[in-house]
CSV table of C-alpha atoms in Angstrom, one decimal:
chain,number,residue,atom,x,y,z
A,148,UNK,CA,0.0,0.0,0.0
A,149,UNK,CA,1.1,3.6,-0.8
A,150,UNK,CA,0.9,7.0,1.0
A,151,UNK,CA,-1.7,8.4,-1.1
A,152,UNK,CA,-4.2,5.7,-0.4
A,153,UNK,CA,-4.8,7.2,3.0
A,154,UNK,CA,-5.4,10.8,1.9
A,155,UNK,CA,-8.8,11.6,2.1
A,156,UNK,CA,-10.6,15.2,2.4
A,157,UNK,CA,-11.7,16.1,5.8
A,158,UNK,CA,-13.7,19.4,6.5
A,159,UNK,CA,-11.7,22.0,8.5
A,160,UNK,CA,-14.5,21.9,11.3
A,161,UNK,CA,-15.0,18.3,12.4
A,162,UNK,CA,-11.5,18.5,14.3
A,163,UNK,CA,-12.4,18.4,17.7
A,164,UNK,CA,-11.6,22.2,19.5
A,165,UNK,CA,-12.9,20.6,22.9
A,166,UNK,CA,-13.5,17.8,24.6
A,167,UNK,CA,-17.1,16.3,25.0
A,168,UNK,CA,-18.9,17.7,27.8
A,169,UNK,CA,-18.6,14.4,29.5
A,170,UNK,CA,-16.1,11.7,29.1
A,171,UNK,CA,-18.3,9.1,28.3
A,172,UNK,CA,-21.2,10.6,26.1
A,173,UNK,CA,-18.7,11.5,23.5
A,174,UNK,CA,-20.2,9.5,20.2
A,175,UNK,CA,-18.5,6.0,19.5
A,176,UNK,CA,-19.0,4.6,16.1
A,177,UNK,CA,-19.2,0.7,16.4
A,178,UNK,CA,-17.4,-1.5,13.3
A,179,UNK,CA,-18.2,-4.8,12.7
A,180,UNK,CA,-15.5,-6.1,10.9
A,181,UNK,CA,-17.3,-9.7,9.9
A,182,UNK,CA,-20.4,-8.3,8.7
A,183,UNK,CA,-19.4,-4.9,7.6
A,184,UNK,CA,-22.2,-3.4,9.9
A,185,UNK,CA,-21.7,-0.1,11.3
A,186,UNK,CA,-23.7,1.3,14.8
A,187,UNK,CA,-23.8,4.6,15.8
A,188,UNK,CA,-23.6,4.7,19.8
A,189,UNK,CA,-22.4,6.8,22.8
A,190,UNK,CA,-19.2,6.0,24.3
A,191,UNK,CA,-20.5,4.4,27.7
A,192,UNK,CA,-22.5,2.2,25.7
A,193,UNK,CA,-19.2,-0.1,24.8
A,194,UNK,CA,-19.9,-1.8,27.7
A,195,UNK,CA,-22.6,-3.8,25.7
A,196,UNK,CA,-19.8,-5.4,23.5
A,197,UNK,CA,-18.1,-6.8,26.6
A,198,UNK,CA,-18.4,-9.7,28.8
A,199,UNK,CA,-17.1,-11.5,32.1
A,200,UNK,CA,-13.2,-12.2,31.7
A,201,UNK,CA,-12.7,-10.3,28.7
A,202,UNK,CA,-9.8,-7.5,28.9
A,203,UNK,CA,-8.8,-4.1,28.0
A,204,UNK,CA,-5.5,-3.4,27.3
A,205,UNK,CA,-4.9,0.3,28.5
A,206,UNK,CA,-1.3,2.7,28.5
A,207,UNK,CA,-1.2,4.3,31.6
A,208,UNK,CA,1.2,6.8,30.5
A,209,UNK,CA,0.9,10.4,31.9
A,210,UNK,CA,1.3,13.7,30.1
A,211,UNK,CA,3.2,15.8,31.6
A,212,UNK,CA,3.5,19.6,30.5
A,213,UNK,CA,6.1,19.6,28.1
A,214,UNK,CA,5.0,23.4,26.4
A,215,UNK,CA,7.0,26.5,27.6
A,216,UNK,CA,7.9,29.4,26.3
A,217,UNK,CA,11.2,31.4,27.2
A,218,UNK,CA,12.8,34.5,26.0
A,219,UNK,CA,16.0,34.8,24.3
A,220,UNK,CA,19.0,36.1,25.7
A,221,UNK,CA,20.3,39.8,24.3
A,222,UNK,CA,17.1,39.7,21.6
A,223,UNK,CA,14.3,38.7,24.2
A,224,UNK,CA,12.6,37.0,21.2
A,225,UNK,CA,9.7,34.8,22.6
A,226,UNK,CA,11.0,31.1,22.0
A,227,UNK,CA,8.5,27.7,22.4
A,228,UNK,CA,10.3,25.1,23.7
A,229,UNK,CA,8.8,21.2,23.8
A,230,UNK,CA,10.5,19.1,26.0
A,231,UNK,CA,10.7,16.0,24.6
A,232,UNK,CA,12.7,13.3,26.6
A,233,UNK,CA,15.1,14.1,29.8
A,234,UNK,CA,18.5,12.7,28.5
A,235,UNK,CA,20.6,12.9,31.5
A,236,UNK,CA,18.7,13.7,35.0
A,237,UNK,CA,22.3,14.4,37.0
A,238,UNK,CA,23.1,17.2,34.0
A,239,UNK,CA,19.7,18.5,33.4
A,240,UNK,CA,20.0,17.3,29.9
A,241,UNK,CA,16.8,17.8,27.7
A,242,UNK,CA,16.3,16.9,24.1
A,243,UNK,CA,13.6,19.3,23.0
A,244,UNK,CA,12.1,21.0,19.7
A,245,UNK,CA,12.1,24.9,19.2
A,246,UNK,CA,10.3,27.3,17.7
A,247,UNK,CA,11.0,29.8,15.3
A,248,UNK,CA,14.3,27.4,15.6
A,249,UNK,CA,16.6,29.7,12.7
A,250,UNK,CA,16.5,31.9,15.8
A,251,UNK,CA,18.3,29.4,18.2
A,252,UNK,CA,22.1,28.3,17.9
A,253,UNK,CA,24.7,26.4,20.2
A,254,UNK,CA,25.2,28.6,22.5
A,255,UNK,CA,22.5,30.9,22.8
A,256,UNK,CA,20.8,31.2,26.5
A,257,UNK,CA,16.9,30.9,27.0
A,258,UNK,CA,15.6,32.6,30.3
A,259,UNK,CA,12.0,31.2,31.8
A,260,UNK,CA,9.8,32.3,34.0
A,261,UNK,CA,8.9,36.5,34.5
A,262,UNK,CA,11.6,36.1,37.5
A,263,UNK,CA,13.8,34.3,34.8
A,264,UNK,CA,13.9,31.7,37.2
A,265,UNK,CA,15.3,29.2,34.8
A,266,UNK,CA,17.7,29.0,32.3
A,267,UNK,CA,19.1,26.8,29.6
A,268,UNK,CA,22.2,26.8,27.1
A,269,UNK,CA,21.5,25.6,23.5
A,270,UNK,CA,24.3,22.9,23.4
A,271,UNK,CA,23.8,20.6,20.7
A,272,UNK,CA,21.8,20.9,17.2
A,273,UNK,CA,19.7,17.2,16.5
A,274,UNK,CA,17.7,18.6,13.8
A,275,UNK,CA,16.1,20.9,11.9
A,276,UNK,CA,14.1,21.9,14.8
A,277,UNK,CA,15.8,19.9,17.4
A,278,UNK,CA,18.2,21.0,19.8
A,279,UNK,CA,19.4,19.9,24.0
A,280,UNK,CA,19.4,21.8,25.8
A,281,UNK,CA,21.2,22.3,29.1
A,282,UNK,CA,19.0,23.7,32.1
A,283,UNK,CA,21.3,25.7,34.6
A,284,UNK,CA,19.7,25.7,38.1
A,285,UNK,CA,20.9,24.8,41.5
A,286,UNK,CA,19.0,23.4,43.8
A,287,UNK,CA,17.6,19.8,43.8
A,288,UNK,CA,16.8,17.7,41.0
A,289,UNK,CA,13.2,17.6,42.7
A,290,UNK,CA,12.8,20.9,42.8
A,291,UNK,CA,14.1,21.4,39.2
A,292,UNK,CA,11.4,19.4,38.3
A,293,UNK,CA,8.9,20.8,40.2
A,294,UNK,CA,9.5,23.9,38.3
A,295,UNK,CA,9.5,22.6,34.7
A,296,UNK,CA,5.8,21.5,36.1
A,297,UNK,CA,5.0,25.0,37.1
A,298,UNK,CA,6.4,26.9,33.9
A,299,UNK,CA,4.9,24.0,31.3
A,300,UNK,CA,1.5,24.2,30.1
A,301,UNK,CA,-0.5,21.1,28.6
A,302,UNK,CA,0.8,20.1,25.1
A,303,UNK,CA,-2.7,20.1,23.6
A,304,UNK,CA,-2.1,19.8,19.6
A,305,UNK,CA,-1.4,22.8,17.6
A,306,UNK,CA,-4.3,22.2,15.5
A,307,UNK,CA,-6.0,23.5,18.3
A,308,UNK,CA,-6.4,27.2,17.5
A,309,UNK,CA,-7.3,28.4,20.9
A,310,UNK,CA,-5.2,29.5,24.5
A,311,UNK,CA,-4.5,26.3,27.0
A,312,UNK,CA,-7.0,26.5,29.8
A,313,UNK,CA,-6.9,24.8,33.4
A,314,UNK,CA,-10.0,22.1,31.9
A,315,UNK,CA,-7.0,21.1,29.2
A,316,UNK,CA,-4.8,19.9,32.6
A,317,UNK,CA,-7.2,17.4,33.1
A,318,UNK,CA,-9.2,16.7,30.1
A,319,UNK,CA,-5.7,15.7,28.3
A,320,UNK,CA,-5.1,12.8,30.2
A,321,UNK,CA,-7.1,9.7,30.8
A,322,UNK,CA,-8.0,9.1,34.2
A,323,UNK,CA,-5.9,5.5,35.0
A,324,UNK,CA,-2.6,8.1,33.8
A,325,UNK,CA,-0.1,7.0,36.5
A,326,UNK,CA,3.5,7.0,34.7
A,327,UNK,CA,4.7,10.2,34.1
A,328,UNK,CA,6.4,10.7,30.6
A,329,UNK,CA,4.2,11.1,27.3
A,330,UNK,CA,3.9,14.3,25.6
A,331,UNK,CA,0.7,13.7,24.1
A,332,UNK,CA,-2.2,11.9,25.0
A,333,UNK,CA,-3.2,8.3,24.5
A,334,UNK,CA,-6.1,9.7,23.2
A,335,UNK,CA,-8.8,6.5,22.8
A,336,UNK,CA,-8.3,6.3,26.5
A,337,UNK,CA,-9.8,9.8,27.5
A,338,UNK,CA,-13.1,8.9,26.7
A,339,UNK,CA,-13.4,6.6,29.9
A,340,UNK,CA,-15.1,7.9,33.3
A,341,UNK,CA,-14.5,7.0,36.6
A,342,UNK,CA,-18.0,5.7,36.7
A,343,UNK,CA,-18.0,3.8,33.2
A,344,UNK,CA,-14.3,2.1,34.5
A,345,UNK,CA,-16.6,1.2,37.7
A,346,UNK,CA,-19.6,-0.3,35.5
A,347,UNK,CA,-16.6,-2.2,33.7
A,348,UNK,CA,-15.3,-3.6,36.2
A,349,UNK,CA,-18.6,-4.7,38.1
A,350,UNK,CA,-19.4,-6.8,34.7
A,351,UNK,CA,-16.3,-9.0,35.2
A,352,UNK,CA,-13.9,-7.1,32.8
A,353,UNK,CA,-10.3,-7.3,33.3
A,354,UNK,CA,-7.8,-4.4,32.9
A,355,UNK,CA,-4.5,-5.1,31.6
A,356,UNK,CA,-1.7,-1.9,32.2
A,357,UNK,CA,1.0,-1.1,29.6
A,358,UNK,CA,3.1,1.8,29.8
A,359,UNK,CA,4.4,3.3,26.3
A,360,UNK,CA,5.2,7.0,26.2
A,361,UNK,CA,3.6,9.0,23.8
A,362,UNK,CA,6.4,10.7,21.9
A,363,UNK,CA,5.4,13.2,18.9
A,364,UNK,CA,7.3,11.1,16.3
A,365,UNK,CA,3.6,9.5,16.3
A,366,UNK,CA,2.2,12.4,14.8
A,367,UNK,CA,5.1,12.7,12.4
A,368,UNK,CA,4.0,13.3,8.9
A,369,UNK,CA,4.8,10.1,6.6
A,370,UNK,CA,6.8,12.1,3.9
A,371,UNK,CA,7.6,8.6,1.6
A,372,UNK,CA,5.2,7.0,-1.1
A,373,UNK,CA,6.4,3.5,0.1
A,374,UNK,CA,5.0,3.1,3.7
A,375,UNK,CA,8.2,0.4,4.2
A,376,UNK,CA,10.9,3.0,4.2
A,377,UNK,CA,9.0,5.1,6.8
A,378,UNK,CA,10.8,5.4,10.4
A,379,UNK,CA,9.2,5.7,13.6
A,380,UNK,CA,10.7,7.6,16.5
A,381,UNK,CA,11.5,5.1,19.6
A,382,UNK,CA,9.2,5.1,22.2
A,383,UNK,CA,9.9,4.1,25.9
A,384,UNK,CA,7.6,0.7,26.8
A,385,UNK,CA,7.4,-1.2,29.7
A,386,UNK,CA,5.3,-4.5,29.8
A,387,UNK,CA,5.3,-6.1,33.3
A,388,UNK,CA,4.8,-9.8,33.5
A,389,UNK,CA,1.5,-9.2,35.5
A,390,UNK,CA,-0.1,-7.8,32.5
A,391,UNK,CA,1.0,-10.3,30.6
A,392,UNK,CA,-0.8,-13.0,33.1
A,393,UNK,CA,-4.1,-11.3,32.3
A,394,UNK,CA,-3.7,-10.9,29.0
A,395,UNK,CA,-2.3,-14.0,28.0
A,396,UNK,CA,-5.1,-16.2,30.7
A,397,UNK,CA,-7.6,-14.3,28.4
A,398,UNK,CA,-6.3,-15.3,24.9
A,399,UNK,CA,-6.2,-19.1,26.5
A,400,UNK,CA,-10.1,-19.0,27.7
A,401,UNK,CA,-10.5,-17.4,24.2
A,402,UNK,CA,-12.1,-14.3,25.8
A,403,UNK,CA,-12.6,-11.2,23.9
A,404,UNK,CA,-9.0,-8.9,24.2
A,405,UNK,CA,-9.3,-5.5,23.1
A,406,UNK,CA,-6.9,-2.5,22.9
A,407,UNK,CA,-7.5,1.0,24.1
A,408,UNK,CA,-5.7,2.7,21.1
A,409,UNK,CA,-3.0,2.7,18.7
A,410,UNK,CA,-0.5,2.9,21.7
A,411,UNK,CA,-1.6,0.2,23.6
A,412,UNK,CA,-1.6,-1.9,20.4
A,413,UNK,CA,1.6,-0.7,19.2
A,414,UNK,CA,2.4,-1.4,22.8
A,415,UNK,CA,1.8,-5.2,22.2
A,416,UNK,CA,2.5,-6.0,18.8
A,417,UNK,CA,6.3,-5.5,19.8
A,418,UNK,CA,6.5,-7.8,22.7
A,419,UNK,CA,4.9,-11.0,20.8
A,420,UNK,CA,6.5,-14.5,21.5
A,421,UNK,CA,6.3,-17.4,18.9
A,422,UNK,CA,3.3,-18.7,20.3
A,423,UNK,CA,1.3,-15.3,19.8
A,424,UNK,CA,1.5,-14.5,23.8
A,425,UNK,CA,2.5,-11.4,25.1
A,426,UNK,CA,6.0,-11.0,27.0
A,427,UNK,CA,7.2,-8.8,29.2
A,428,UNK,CA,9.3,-5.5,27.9
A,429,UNK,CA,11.2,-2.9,28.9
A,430,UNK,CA,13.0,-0.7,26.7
A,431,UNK,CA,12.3,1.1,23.6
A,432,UNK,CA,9.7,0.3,20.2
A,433,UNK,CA,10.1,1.9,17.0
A,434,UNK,CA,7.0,-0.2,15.9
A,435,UNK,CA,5.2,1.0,12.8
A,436,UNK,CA,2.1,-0.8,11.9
A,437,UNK,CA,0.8,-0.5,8.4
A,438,UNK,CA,-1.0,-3.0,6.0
A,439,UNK,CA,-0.9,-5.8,5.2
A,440,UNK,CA,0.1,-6.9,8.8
A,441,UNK,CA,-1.2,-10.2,10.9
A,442,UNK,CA,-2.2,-9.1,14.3
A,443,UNK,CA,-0.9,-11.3,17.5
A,444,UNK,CA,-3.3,-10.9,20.4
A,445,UNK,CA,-5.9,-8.2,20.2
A,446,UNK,CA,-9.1,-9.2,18.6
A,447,UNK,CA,-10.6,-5.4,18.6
A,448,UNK,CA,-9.5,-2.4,19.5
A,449,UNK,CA,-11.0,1.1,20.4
A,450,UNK,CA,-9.2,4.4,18.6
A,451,UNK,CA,-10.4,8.2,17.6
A,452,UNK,CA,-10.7,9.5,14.1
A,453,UNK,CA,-7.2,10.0,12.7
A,454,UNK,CA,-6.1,12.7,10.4
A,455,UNK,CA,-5.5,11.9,6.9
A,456,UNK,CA,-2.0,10.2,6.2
A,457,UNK,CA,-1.3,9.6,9.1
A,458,UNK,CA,0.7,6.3,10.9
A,459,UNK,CA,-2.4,5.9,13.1
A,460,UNK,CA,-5.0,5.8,10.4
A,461,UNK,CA,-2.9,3.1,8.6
A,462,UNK,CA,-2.9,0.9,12.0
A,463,UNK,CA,-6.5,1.4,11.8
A,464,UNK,CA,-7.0,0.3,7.8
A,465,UNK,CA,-4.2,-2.8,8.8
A,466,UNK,CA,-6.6,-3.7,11.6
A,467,UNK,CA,-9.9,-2.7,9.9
A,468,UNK,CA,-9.5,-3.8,6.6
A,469,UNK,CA,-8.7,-0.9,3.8
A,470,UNK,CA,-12.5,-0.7,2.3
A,471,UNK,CA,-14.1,-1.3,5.1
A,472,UNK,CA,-12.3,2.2,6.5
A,473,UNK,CA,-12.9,3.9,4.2
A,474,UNK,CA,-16.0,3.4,4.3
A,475,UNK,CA,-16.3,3.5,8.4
A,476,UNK,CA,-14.2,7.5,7.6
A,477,UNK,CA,-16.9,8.2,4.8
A,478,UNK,CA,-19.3,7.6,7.0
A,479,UNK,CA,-17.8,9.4,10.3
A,480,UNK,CA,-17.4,12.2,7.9
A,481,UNK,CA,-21.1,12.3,6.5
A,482,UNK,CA,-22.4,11.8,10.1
A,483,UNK,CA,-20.4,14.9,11.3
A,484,UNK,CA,-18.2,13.3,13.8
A,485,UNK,CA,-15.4,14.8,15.9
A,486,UNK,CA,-12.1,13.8,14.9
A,487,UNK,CA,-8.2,13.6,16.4
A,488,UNK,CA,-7.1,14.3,20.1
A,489,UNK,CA,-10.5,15.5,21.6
A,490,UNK,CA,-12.8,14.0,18.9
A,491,UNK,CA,-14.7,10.7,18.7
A,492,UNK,CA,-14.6,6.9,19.0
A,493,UNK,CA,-14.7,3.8,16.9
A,494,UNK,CA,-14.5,0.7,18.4
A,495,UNK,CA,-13.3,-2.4,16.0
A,496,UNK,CA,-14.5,-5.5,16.5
């Protein structure tokens, strides 16, 4: 399969600005993949499609707030800086994106906070827009990171046209987020409640923790015609051998397995013994799942609405099925519903 099979047009206005007024009435669009058939449902209404002893795979990463903005030295130029990934806690090594990055050179000093109470020295070039950056400051290393908490702001996607608001600190993260360390949202996750979670449970349904942090390399744009010469940034995963006991008990009572979201099953798909069980991990996954590709474990997964060309939407056709899609997207589109970070549901079965 090429690039271009995955463009398609979608209107301007069905990306989702905000989330759903409640976490579980956001609309979920129910594929079968057997029959075709395609339901129209809310979200807390996936707890029809589940029995005792089936399992949900979820990523429990946490978002932490990885936007600032600081001010060049001499210039005072307003700067954004994204942390991505700490490279060296004792140093206070950061590998980050910047922007306007022509601006920023080896060298040059960024000052944070209206105190400047934080500083860092450009002191490495990555790419185009990457840089690391060294943070000077002296006390503690918990205390250093206390204060990249209270100068960051939620990294809500920049298709999202609007200011960062205190909702966005806890509307951009699901509710089971417990390791600290993705800078974006395992989005399928976010439309589960406290109280749906609850129902869940009561029914018999297991939960099954991963942890793989979101990195933005997800959301790259895939810039090759032939999908097999595409690279994924790493990820950090960790698999614990307790998840894989209740995943892997499932698959042998043949009960129903389903992923919350691309992460979870990109999560999976890279820990897969011989026998098709899940192993434990810990380490890194540059995993890119595209079609034609045989799944290991999951038998359906939940996801949101992904942009055209996108890595995600060609998990979703691998899993799916091109045509059927397609025509799951066509429909979506017709029916007016929300797509990307704080847009709507499908769940695959």
């Amino acid at each position: 399969m090429k690039l271009s099979h995955f463009n398609f047009n979608l209107p301007t206005e069905l990306l989702a600005e905000y989330p759903a007024e409640n976490r579980d009435e956001s609309r979920l669009m129910v594929v079968h993949r057997k029959t075709g058939q395609i339901e129209h449902k809310l979200f807390k209404d996936i707890i029809d499609y589940f029995d005792d002893g089936d399992v949900m795979i979820l990523n429990n990463t946490k978002v932490f707030p990885a936007r600032m903005y600081g001010n060049k030295e001499k210039t005072g130029a307003r700067i954004e800086v994204f942390l991505l990934r700490e490279l060296n806690a004792e140093q206070r090594l950061w590998d980050v994106l910047v922007d306007p990055a022509r601006k920023i050179r080896i060298g040059n000093k960024l000052y944070f906070g209206d105190d400047d109470s934080l500083v860092a020295e450009v002191i490495d070039n990555t790419t185009s827009r990457g840089r690391t950056l060294r943070f000077l400051y002296d006390g503690s290393y918990e205390d250093f990171r206390i204060k990249l908490l209270e100068l960051g702001e939620t990294p809500i996607p920049k298709y999202i046209n609007r200011e960062v608001t205190d909702e966005d600190a806890e509307r951009y993260q699901t509710i089971y987020a417990k390791e600290e360390g993705a800078v974006a949202a395992p989005t399928a996750g976010l439309h589960f409640s406290k109280h749906l979670l609850k129902r869940l449970e009561i029914k018999g349904i297991d939960f099954a923790e991963v942890t793989l942090h979101v990195g933005l390399g997800t959301f790259n744009p895939v810039e090759v015609e032939d999908l097999s010469k595409h690279k994924m940034d790493s990820e950090e995963l960790k698999i614990t051998q307790q998840a894989c006991d209740i995943v892997n008990n499932a698959k042998a009572n043949k009960k129903r397995i389903c992923c919350i979201g691309t992460t979870s099953m990109r999560a999976i798909e890279s820990s897969v013994s011989s026998a098709k069980t899940l192993n434990p991990y810990d380490g890194w996954t540059n995993k890119f799942i595209f079609p034609p590709y045989d799944f290991s474990i999951a038998d359906c997964m939940v996801t949101n609405f992904h942009t055209p060309k996108s890595t995600l939407v060609m998990m979703i056709s691998a899993f799916c099925g091109h045509d059927l899609m397609r025509k799951a997207y066509d429909e979506a589109i017709k029916e007016g519903y929300k797509f990307y970070s704080y847009g709507d549901a499908m769940l695959i079965l």
